[in-house]
Amino acid sequence: MSEEARSLHWLLTDLVEEVPGVRSVAVVSSDGLLLLSSAPDHPGAHGVGGAAEGPRGSTADLATIVAGLGSLTSGAAALMDGGPVKQTMVAMAGGGLFVMTISDGSLLGVHTAPDCDMGVVAYHMALFVGRAGHVLTPELRRELRQSVEAAG
């Protein structure tokens, strides 16, 4: 594993460990492919303290939802001449879903418990995005995709 991949894994682990109420996290490429997750059943994952409880327990489902929501909000922003979407938040009775754009067009999705502090989640996501944007190169995305495909 490259130094950049280890760095990204560390950033993901830090997000999961530092933010109470995080259930699952997925980093999805601009074309909708899962690059990194918090699910322990995924080889590129860092499941920490029960953090892998995502939609129906599947990181693939979370990645699909994140990619779809990212596409939908980008389309809506284009129709409204709103510029690029920075963050989307969905509040549900049973939890929350936050999606934030990473500088290369990839997306960070975080599924949370209903009692999480939304400000803390958004703050830690912004830290992740700021740091990940510097290391998430095309070469690293290719490396991460290959590790996901090899595991599948």
mmCIF file with all atom_site columns, C-alpha atoms in Angstrom:
data_model
loop_
_atom_site.group_PDB
_atom_site.id
_atom_site.type_symbol
_atom_site.label_atom_id
_atom_site.label_alt_id
_atom_site.label_comp_id
_atom_site.label_asym_id
_atom_site.label_entity_id
_atom_site.label_seq_id
_atom_site.pdbx_PDB_ins_code
_atom_site.Cartn_x
_atom_site.Cartn_y
_atom_site.Cartn_z
_atom_site.occupancy
_atom_site.B_iso_or_equiv
_atom_site.pdbx_formal_charge
_atom_site.auth_seq_id
_atom_site.auth_comp_id
_atom_site.auth_asym_id
_atom_site.auth_atom_id
_atom_site.pdbx_PDB_model_num
ATOM 1   C CA . MET A 1 1   ? 0.000   0.000  0.000   1.00 0.00 ? 1   MET A CA 1
ATOM 2   C CA . SER A 1 2   ? 1.342   3.437  -0.933  1.00 0.00 ? 2   SER A CA 1
ATOM 3   C CA . GLU A 1 3   ? 2.073   6.162  1.599   1.00 0.00 ? 3   GLU A CA 1
ATOM 4   C CA . GLU A 1 4   ? -0.851  8.191  0.232   1.00 0.00 ? 4   GLU A CA 1
ATOM 5   C CA . ALA A 1 5   ? -3.257  5.257  0.633   1.00 0.00 ? 5   ALA A CA 1
ATOM 6   C CA . ARG A 1 6   ? -2.087  4.731  4.228   1.00 0.00 ? 6   ARG A CA 1
ATOM 7   C CA . SER A 1 7   ? -2.575  8.449  4.871   1.00 0.00 ? 7   SER A CA 1
ATOM 8   C CA . LEU A 1 8   ? -6.116  8.354  3.516   1.00 0.00 ? 8   LEU A CA 1
ATOM 9   C CA . HIS A 1 9   ? -6.912  5.271  5.620   1.00 0.00 ? 9   HIS A CA 1
ATOM 10  C CA . TRP A 1 10  ? -5.584  7.090  8.678   1.00 0.00 ? 10  TRP A CA 1
ATOM 11  C CA . LEU A 1 11  ? -7.765  10.130 7.921   1.00 0.00 ? 11  LEU A CA 1
ATOM 12  C CA . LEU A 1 12  ? -10.839 7.890  7.601   1.00 0.00 ? 12  LEU A CA 1
ATOM 13  C CA . THR A 1 13  ? -10.060 6.093  10.854  1.00 0.00 ? 13  THR A CA 1
ATOM 14  C CA . ASP A 1 14  ? -9.587  9.438  12.601  1.00 0.00 ? 14  ASP A CA 1
ATOM 15  C CA . LEU A 1 15  ? -12.979 10.650 11.340  1.00 0.00 ? 15  LEU A CA 1
ATOM 16  C CA . VAL A 1 16  ? -14.730 7.497  12.553  1.00 0.00 ? 16  VAL A CA 1
ATOM 17  C CA . GLU A 1 17  ? -13.002 7.462  15.945  1.00 0.00 ? 17  GLU A CA 1
ATOM 18  C CA . GLU A 1 18  ? -13.292 11.181 16.698  1.00 0.00 ? 18  GLU A CA 1
ATOM 19  C CA . VAL A 1 19  ? -16.933 11.771 15.851  1.00 0.00 ? 19  VAL A CA 1
ATOM 20  C CA . PRO A 1 20  ? -19.574 10.266 18.143  1.00 0.00 ? 20  PRO A CA 1
ATOM 21  C CA . GLY A 1 21  ? -22.594 8.876  16.312  1.00 0.00 ? 21  GLY A CA 1
ATOM 22  C CA . VAL A 1 22  ? -20.880 8.017  13.031  1.00 0.00 ? 22  VAL A CA 1
ATOM 23  C CA . ARG A 1 23  ? -22.319 4.740  11.762  1.00 0.00 ? 23  ARG A CA 1
ATOM 24  C CA . SER A 1 24  ? -20.498 4.368  8.451   1.00 0.00 ? 24  SER A CA 1
ATOM 25  C CA . VAL A 1 25  ? -18.335 6.318  6.053   1.00 0.00 ? 25  VAL A CA 1
ATOM 26  C CA . ALA A 1 26  ? -17.694 5.888  2.333   1.00 0.00 ? 26  ALA A CA 1
ATOM 27  C CA . VAL A 1 27  ? -15.417 7.694  -0.089  1.00 0.00 ? 27  VAL A CA 1
ATOM 28  C CA . VAL A 1 28  ? -16.786 7.414  -3.619  1.00 0.00 ? 28  VAL A CA 1
ATOM 29  C CA . SER A 1 29  ? -15.041 8.395  -6.852  1.00 0.00 ? 29  SER A CA 1
ATOM 30  C CA . SER A 1 30  ? -16.565 10.968 -9.191  1.00 0.00 ? 30  SER A CA 1
ATOM 31  C CA . ASP A 1 31  ? -17.818 8.088  -11.355 1.00 0.00 ? 31  ASP A CA 1
ATOM 32  C CA . GLY A 1 32  ? -19.583 6.424  -8.401  1.00 0.00 ? 32  GLY A CA 1
ATOM 33  C CA . LEU A 1 33  ? -17.112 3.687  -7.451  1.00 0.00 ? 33  LEU A CA 1
ATOM 34  C CA . LEU A 1 34  ? -16.376 2.902  -3.820  1.00 0.00 ? 34  LEU A CA 1
ATOM 35  C CA . LEU A 1 35  ? -12.785 3.841  -2.956  1.00 0.00 ? 35  LEU A CA 1
ATOM 36  C CA . LEU A 1 36  ? -12.686 3.533  0.823   1.00 0.00 ? 36  LEU A CA 1
ATOM 37  C CA . SER A 1 37  ? -15.079 2.669  3.630   1.00 0.00 ? 37  SER A CA 1
ATOM 38  C CA . SER A 1 38  ? -15.416 2.173  7.352   1.00 0.00 ? 38  SER A CA 1
ATOM 39  C CA . ALA A 1 39  ? -17.019 -1.275 7.088   1.00 0.00 ? 39  ALA A CA 1
ATOM 40  C CA . PRO A 1 40  ? -14.958 -4.061 8.681   1.00 0.00 ? 40  PRO A CA 1
ATOM 41  C CA . ASP A 1 41  ? -15.998 -6.551 5.981   1.00 0.00 ? 41  ASP A CA 1
ATOM 42  C CA . HIS A 1 42  ? -14.309 -4.421 3.339   1.00 0.00 ? 42  HIS A CA 1
ATOM 43  C CA . PRO A 1 43  ? -10.547 -4.950 2.975   1.00 0.00 ? 43  PRO A CA 1
ATOM 44  C CA . GLY A 1 44  ? -9.811  -1.263 2.571   1.00 0.00 ? 44  GLY A CA 1
ATOM 45  C CA . ALA A 1 45  ? -11.946 -0.542 5.587   1.00 0.00 ? 45  ALA A CA 1
ATOM 46  C CA . HIS A 1 46  ? -11.458 0.600  9.106   1.00 0.00 ? 46  HIS A CA 1
ATOM 47  C CA . GLY A 1 47  ? -14.455 -0.496 11.156  1.00 0.00 ? 47  GLY A CA 1
ATOM 48  C CA . VAL A 1 48  ? -14.171 1.101  14.559  1.00 0.00 ? 48  VAL A CA 1
ATOM 49  C CA . GLY A 1 49  ? -16.471 0.593  17.499  1.00 0.00 ? 49  GLY A CA 1
ATOM 50  C CA . GLY A 1 50  ? -19.552 -0.504 15.598  1.00 0.00 ? 50  GLY A CA 1
ATOM 51  C CA . ALA A 1 51  ? -19.129 2.230  13.004  1.00 0.00 ? 51  ALA A CA 1
ATOM 52  C CA . ALA A 1 52  ? -19.990 -0.111 10.153  1.00 0.00 ? 52  ALA A CA 1
ATOM 53  C CA . GLU A 1 53  ? -23.757 -0.070 10.695  1.00 0.00 ? 53  GLU A CA 1
ATOM 54  C CA . GLY A 1 54  ? -24.751 1.508  7.406   1.00 0.00 ? 54  GLY A CA 1
ATOM 55  C CA . PRO A 1 55  ? -27.826 1.284  5.236   1.00 0.00 ? 55  PRO A CA 1
ATOM 56  C CA . ARG A 1 56  ? -28.922 -2.328 5.571   1.00 0.00 ? 56  ARG A CA 1
ATOM 57  C CA . GLY A 1 57  ? -25.404 -2.952 6.851   1.00 0.00 ? 57  GLY A CA 1
ATOM 58  C CA . SER A 1 58  ? -23.853 -2.567 3.401   1.00 0.00 ? 58  SER A CA 1
ATOM 59  C CA . THR A 1 59  ? -21.072 -0.187 2.485   1.00 0.00 ? 59  THR A CA 1
ATOM 60  C CA . ALA A 1 60  ? -21.938 -0.779 -1.181  1.00 0.00 ? 60  ALA A CA 1
ATOM 61  C CA . ASP A 1 61  ? -25.443 0.551  -0.474  1.00 0.00 ? 61  ASP A CA 1
ATOM 62  C CA . LEU A 1 62  ? -24.015 3.647  1.222   1.00 0.00 ? 62  LEU A CA 1
ATOM 63  C CA . ALA A 1 63  ? -21.665 4.227  -1.719  1.00 0.00 ? 63  ALA A CA 1
ATOM 64  C CA . THR A 1 64  ? -24.572 3.943  -4.164  1.00 0.00 ? 64  THR A CA 1
ATOM 65  C CA . ILE A 1 65  ? -26.692 6.366  -2.145  1.00 0.00 ? 65  ILE A CA 1
ATOM 66  C CA . VAL A 1 66  ? -23.806 8.855  -1.842  1.00 0.00 ? 66  VAL A CA 1
ATOM 67  C CA . ALA A 1 67  ? -23.087 8.718  -5.591  1.00 0.00 ? 67  ALA A CA 1
ATOM 68  C CA . GLY A 1 68  ? -26.767 9.125  -6.463  1.00 0.00 ? 68  GLY A CA 1
ATOM 69  C CA . LEU A 1 69  ? -27.310 11.994 -4.048  1.00 0.00 ? 69  LEU A CA 1
ATOM 70  C CA . GLY A 1 70  ? -24.153 13.698 -5.314  1.00 0.00 ? 70  GLY A CA 1
ATOM 71  C CA . SER A 1 71  ? -25.341 13.411 -8.910  1.00 0.00 ? 71  SER A CA 1
ATOM 72  C CA . LEU A 1 72  ? -28.852 14.617 -8.068  1.00 0.00 ? 72  LEU A CA 1
ATOM 73  C CA . THR A 1 73  ? -27.685 17.667 -6.136  1.00 0.00 ? 73  THR A CA 1
ATOM 74  C CA . SER A 1 74  ? -25.103 18.574 -8.801  1.00 0.00 ? 74  SER A CA 1
ATOM 75  C CA . GLY A 1 75  ? -27.825 18.434 -11.446 1.00 0.00 ? 75  GLY A CA 1
ATOM 76  C CA . ALA A 1 76  ? -30.139 20.554 -9.323  1.00 0.00 ? 76  ALA A CA 1
ATOM 77  C CA . ALA A 1 77  ? -27.400 23.114 -8.698  1.00 0.00 ? 77  ALA A CA 1
ATOM 78  C CA . ALA A 1 78  ? -26.682 23.323 -12.430 1.00 0.00 ? 78  ALA A CA 1
ATOM 79  C CA . LEU A 1 79  ? -30.379 23.925 -13.198 1.00 0.00 ? 79  LEU A CA 1
ATOM 80  C CA . MET A 1 80  ? -30.472 26.666 -10.572 1.00 0.00 ? 80  MET A CA 1
ATOM 81  C CA . ASP A 1 81  ? -27.156 28.233 -11.620 1.00 0.00 ? 81  ASP A CA 1
ATOM 82  C CA . GLY A 1 82  ? -26.005 27.568 -8.055  1.00 0.00 ? 82  GLY A CA 1
ATOM 83  C CA . GLY A 1 83  ? -22.413 26.610 -8.795  1.00 0.00 ? 83  GLY A CA 1
ATOM 84  C CA . PRO A 1 84  ? -20.727 23.527 -7.403  1.00 0.00 ? 84  PRO A CA 1
ATOM 85  C CA . VAL A 1 85  ? -22.370 21.670 -4.508  1.00 0.00 ? 85  VAL A CA 1
ATOM 86  C CA . LYS A 1 86  ? -20.205 21.733 -1.402  1.00 0.00 ? 86  LYS A CA 1
ATOM 87  C CA . GLN A 1 87  ? -22.306 19.748 1.056   1.00 0.00 ? 87  GLN A CA 1
ATOM 88  C CA . THR A 1 88  ? -25.652 17.979 1.257   1.00 0.00 ? 88  THR A CA 1
ATOM 89  C CA . MET A 1 89  ? -27.336 16.926 4.477   1.00 0.00 ? 89  MET A CA 1
ATOM 90  C CA . VAL A 1 90  ? -30.378 14.699 4.860   1.00 0.00 ? 90  VAL A CA 1
ATOM 91  C CA . ALA A 1 91  ? -31.987 14.577 8.298   1.00 0.00 ? 91  ALA A CA 1
ATOM 92  C CA . MET A 1 92  ? -34.103 11.486 8.951   1.00 0.00 ? 92  MET A CA 1
ATOM 93  C CA . ALA A 1 93  ? -35.913 10.260 12.059  1.00 0.00 ? 93  ALA A CA 1
ATOM 94  C CA . GLY A 1 94  ? -33.450 7.370  12.267  1.00 0.00 ? 94  GLY A CA 1
ATOM 95  C CA . GLY A 1 95  ? -30.239 9.238  11.496  1.00 0.00 ? 95  GLY A CA 1
ATOM 96  C CA . GLY A 1 96  ? -28.487 11.564 9.132   1.00 0.00 ? 96  GLY A CA 1
ATOM 97  C CA . LEU A 1 97  ? -26.643 11.411 5.846   1.00 0.00 ? 97  LEU A CA 1
ATOM 98  C CA . PHE A 1 98  ? -23.973 13.950 5.003   1.00 0.00 ? 98  PHE A CA 1
ATOM 99  C CA . VAL A 1 99  ? -22.297 14.184 1.596   1.00 0.00 ? 99  VAL A CA 1
ATOM 100 C CA . MET A 1 100 ? -19.373 16.511 0.961   1.00 0.00 ? 100 MET A CA 1
ATOM 101 C CA . THR A 1 101 ? -17.485 17.045 -2.284  1.00 0.00 ? 101 THR A CA 1
ATOM 102 C CA . ILE A 1 102 ? -13.739 16.423 -2.309  1.00 0.00 ? 102 ILE A CA 1
ATOM 103 C CA . SER A 1 103 ? -11.701 18.706 -4.589  1.00 0.00 ? 103 SER A CA 1
ATOM 104 C CA . ASP A 1 104 ? -11.238 16.069 -7.312  1.00 0.00 ? 104 ASP A CA 1
ATOM 105 C CA . GLY A 1 105 ? -14.987 15.419 -7.646  1.00 0.00 ? 105 GLY A CA 1
ATOM 106 C CA . SER A 1 106 ? -14.983 12.417 -5.331  1.00 0.00 ? 106 SER A CA 1
ATOM 107 C CA . LEU A 1 107 ? -17.496 12.385 -2.504  1.00 0.00 ? 107 LEU A CA 1
ATOM 108 C CA . LEU A 1 108 ? -17.300 11.734 1.215   1.00 0.00 ? 108 LEU A CA 1
ATOM 109 C CA . GLY A 1 109 ? -20.497 10.244 2.639   1.00 0.00 ? 109 GLY A CA 1
ATOM 110 C CA . VAL A 1 110 ? -21.188 9.846  6.349   1.00 0.00 ? 110 VAL A CA 1
ATOM 111 C CA . HIS A 1 111 ? -24.193 8.029  7.815   1.00 0.00 ? 111 HIS A CA 1
ATOM 112 C CA . THR A 1 112 ? -24.892 9.031  11.428  1.00 0.00 ? 112 THR A CA 1
ATOM 113 C CA . ALA A 1 113 ? -27.086 8.197  14.394  1.00 0.00 ? 113 ALA A CA 1
ATOM 114 C CA . PRO A 1 114 ? -30.030 10.542 14.987  1.00 0.00 ? 114 PRO A CA 1
ATOM 115 C CA . ASP A 1 115 ? -28.486 12.061 18.119  1.00 0.00 ? 115 ASP A CA 1
ATOM 116 C CA . CYS A 1 116 ? -25.171 13.111 16.560  1.00 0.00 ? 116 CYS A CA 1
ATOM 117 C CA . ASP A 1 117 ? -23.988 16.709 16.680  1.00 0.00 ? 117 ASP A CA 1
ATOM 118 C CA . MET A 1 118 ? -24.362 17.845 13.063  1.00 0.00 ? 118 MET A CA 1
ATOM 119 C CA . GLY A 1 119 ? -21.870 20.677 13.527  1.00 0.00 ? 119 GLY A CA 1
ATOM 120 C CA . VAL A 1 120 ? -19.190 18.291 14.779  1.00 0.00 ? 120 VAL A CA 1
ATOM 121 C CA . VAL A 1 121 ? -19.850 15.900 11.880  1.00 0.00 ? 121 VAL A CA 1
ATOM 122 C CA . ALA A 1 122 ? -19.612 18.712 9.317   1.00 0.00 ? 122 ALA A CA 1
ATOM 123 C CA . TYR A 1 123 ? -16.432 20.068 10.921  1.00 0.00 ? 123 TYR A CA 1
ATOM 124 C CA . HIS A 1 124 ? -14.645 16.710 10.858  1.00 0.00 ? 124 HIS A CA 1
ATOM 125 C CA . MET A 1 125 ? -15.841 16.047 7.318   1.00 0.00 ? 125 MET A CA 1
ATOM 126 C CA . ALA A 1 126 ? -14.407 19.408 6.223   1.00 0.00 ? 126 ALA A CA 1
ATOM 127 C CA . LEU A 1 127 ? -11.081 18.465 7.831   1.00 0.00 ? 127 LEU A CA 1
ATOM 128 C CA . PHE A 1 128 ? -11.092 15.138 5.981   1.00 0.00 ? 128 PHE A CA 1
ATOM 129 C CA . VAL A 1 129 ? -11.970 16.780 2.665   1.00 0.00 ? 129 VAL A CA 1
ATOM 130 C CA . GLY A 1 130 ? -9.280  19.430 3.080   1.00 0.00 ? 130 GLY A CA 1
ATOM 131 C CA . ARG A 1 131 ? -6.624  16.840 3.784   1.00 0.00 ? 131 ARG A CA 1
ATOM 132 C CA . ALA A 1 132 ? -7.824  14.170 1.344   1.00 0.00 ? 132 ALA A CA 1
ATOM 133 C CA . GLY A 1 133 ? -8.035  16.603 -1.551  1.00 0.00 ? 133 GLY A CA 1
ATOM 134 C CA . HIS A 1 134 ? -4.248  16.903 -1.537  1.00 0.00 ? 134 HIS A CA 1
ATOM 135 C CA . VAL A 1 135 ? -3.562  13.163 -1.732  1.00 0.00 ? 135 VAL A CA 1
ATOM 136 C CA . LEU A 1 136 ? -6.478  11.826 -3.792  1.00 0.00 ? 136 LEU A CA 1
ATOM 137 C CA . THR A 1 137 ? -4.686  11.785 -7.148  1.00 0.00 ? 137 THR A CA 1
ATOM 138 C CA . PRO A 1 138 ? -5.749  9.732  -10.176 1.00 0.00 ? 138 PRO A CA 1
ATOM 139 C CA . GLU A 1 139 ? -3.032  7.207  -9.296  1.00 0.00 ? 139 GLU A CA 1
ATOM 140 C CA . LEU A 1 140 ? -4.314  6.849  -5.731  1.00 0.00 ? 140 LEU A CA 1
ATOM 141 C CA . ARG A 1 141 ? -7.927  6.502  -6.916  1.00 0.00 ? 141 ARG A CA 1
ATOM 142 C CA . ARG A 1 142 ? -6.777  3.716  -9.257  1.00 0.00 ? 142 ARG A CA 1
ATOM 143 C CA . GLU A 1 143 ? -4.927  1.984  -6.383  1.00 0.00 ? 143 GLU A CA 1
ATOM 144 C CA . LEU A 1 144 ? -7.958  2.211  -4.092  1.00 0.00 ? 144 LEU A CA 1
ATOM 145 C CA . ARG A 1 145 ? -10.349 0.950  -6.807  1.00 0.00 ? 145 ARG A CA 1
ATOM 146 C CA . GLN A 1 146 ? -8.063  -2.005 -7.493  1.00 0.00 ? 146 GLN A CA 1
ATOM 147 C CA . SER A 1 147 ? -8.014  -2.944 -3.809  1.00 0.00 ? 147 SER A CA 1
ATOM 148 C CA . VAL A 1 148 ? -11.833 -2.825 -3.698  1.00 0.00 ? 148 VAL A CA 1
ATOM 149 C CA . GLU A 1 149 ? -12.145 -4.892 -6.896  1.00 0.00 ? 149 GLU A CA 1
ATOM 150 C CA . ALA A 1 150 ? -9.614  -7.458 -5.651  1.00 0.00 ? 150 ALA A CA 1
ATOM 151 C CA . ALA A 1 151 ? -11.648 -7.887 -2.470  1.00 0.00 ? 151 ALA A CA 1
ATOM 152 C CA . GLY A 1 152 ? -14.952 -8.307 -4.314  1.00 0.00 ? 152 GLY A CA 1
#
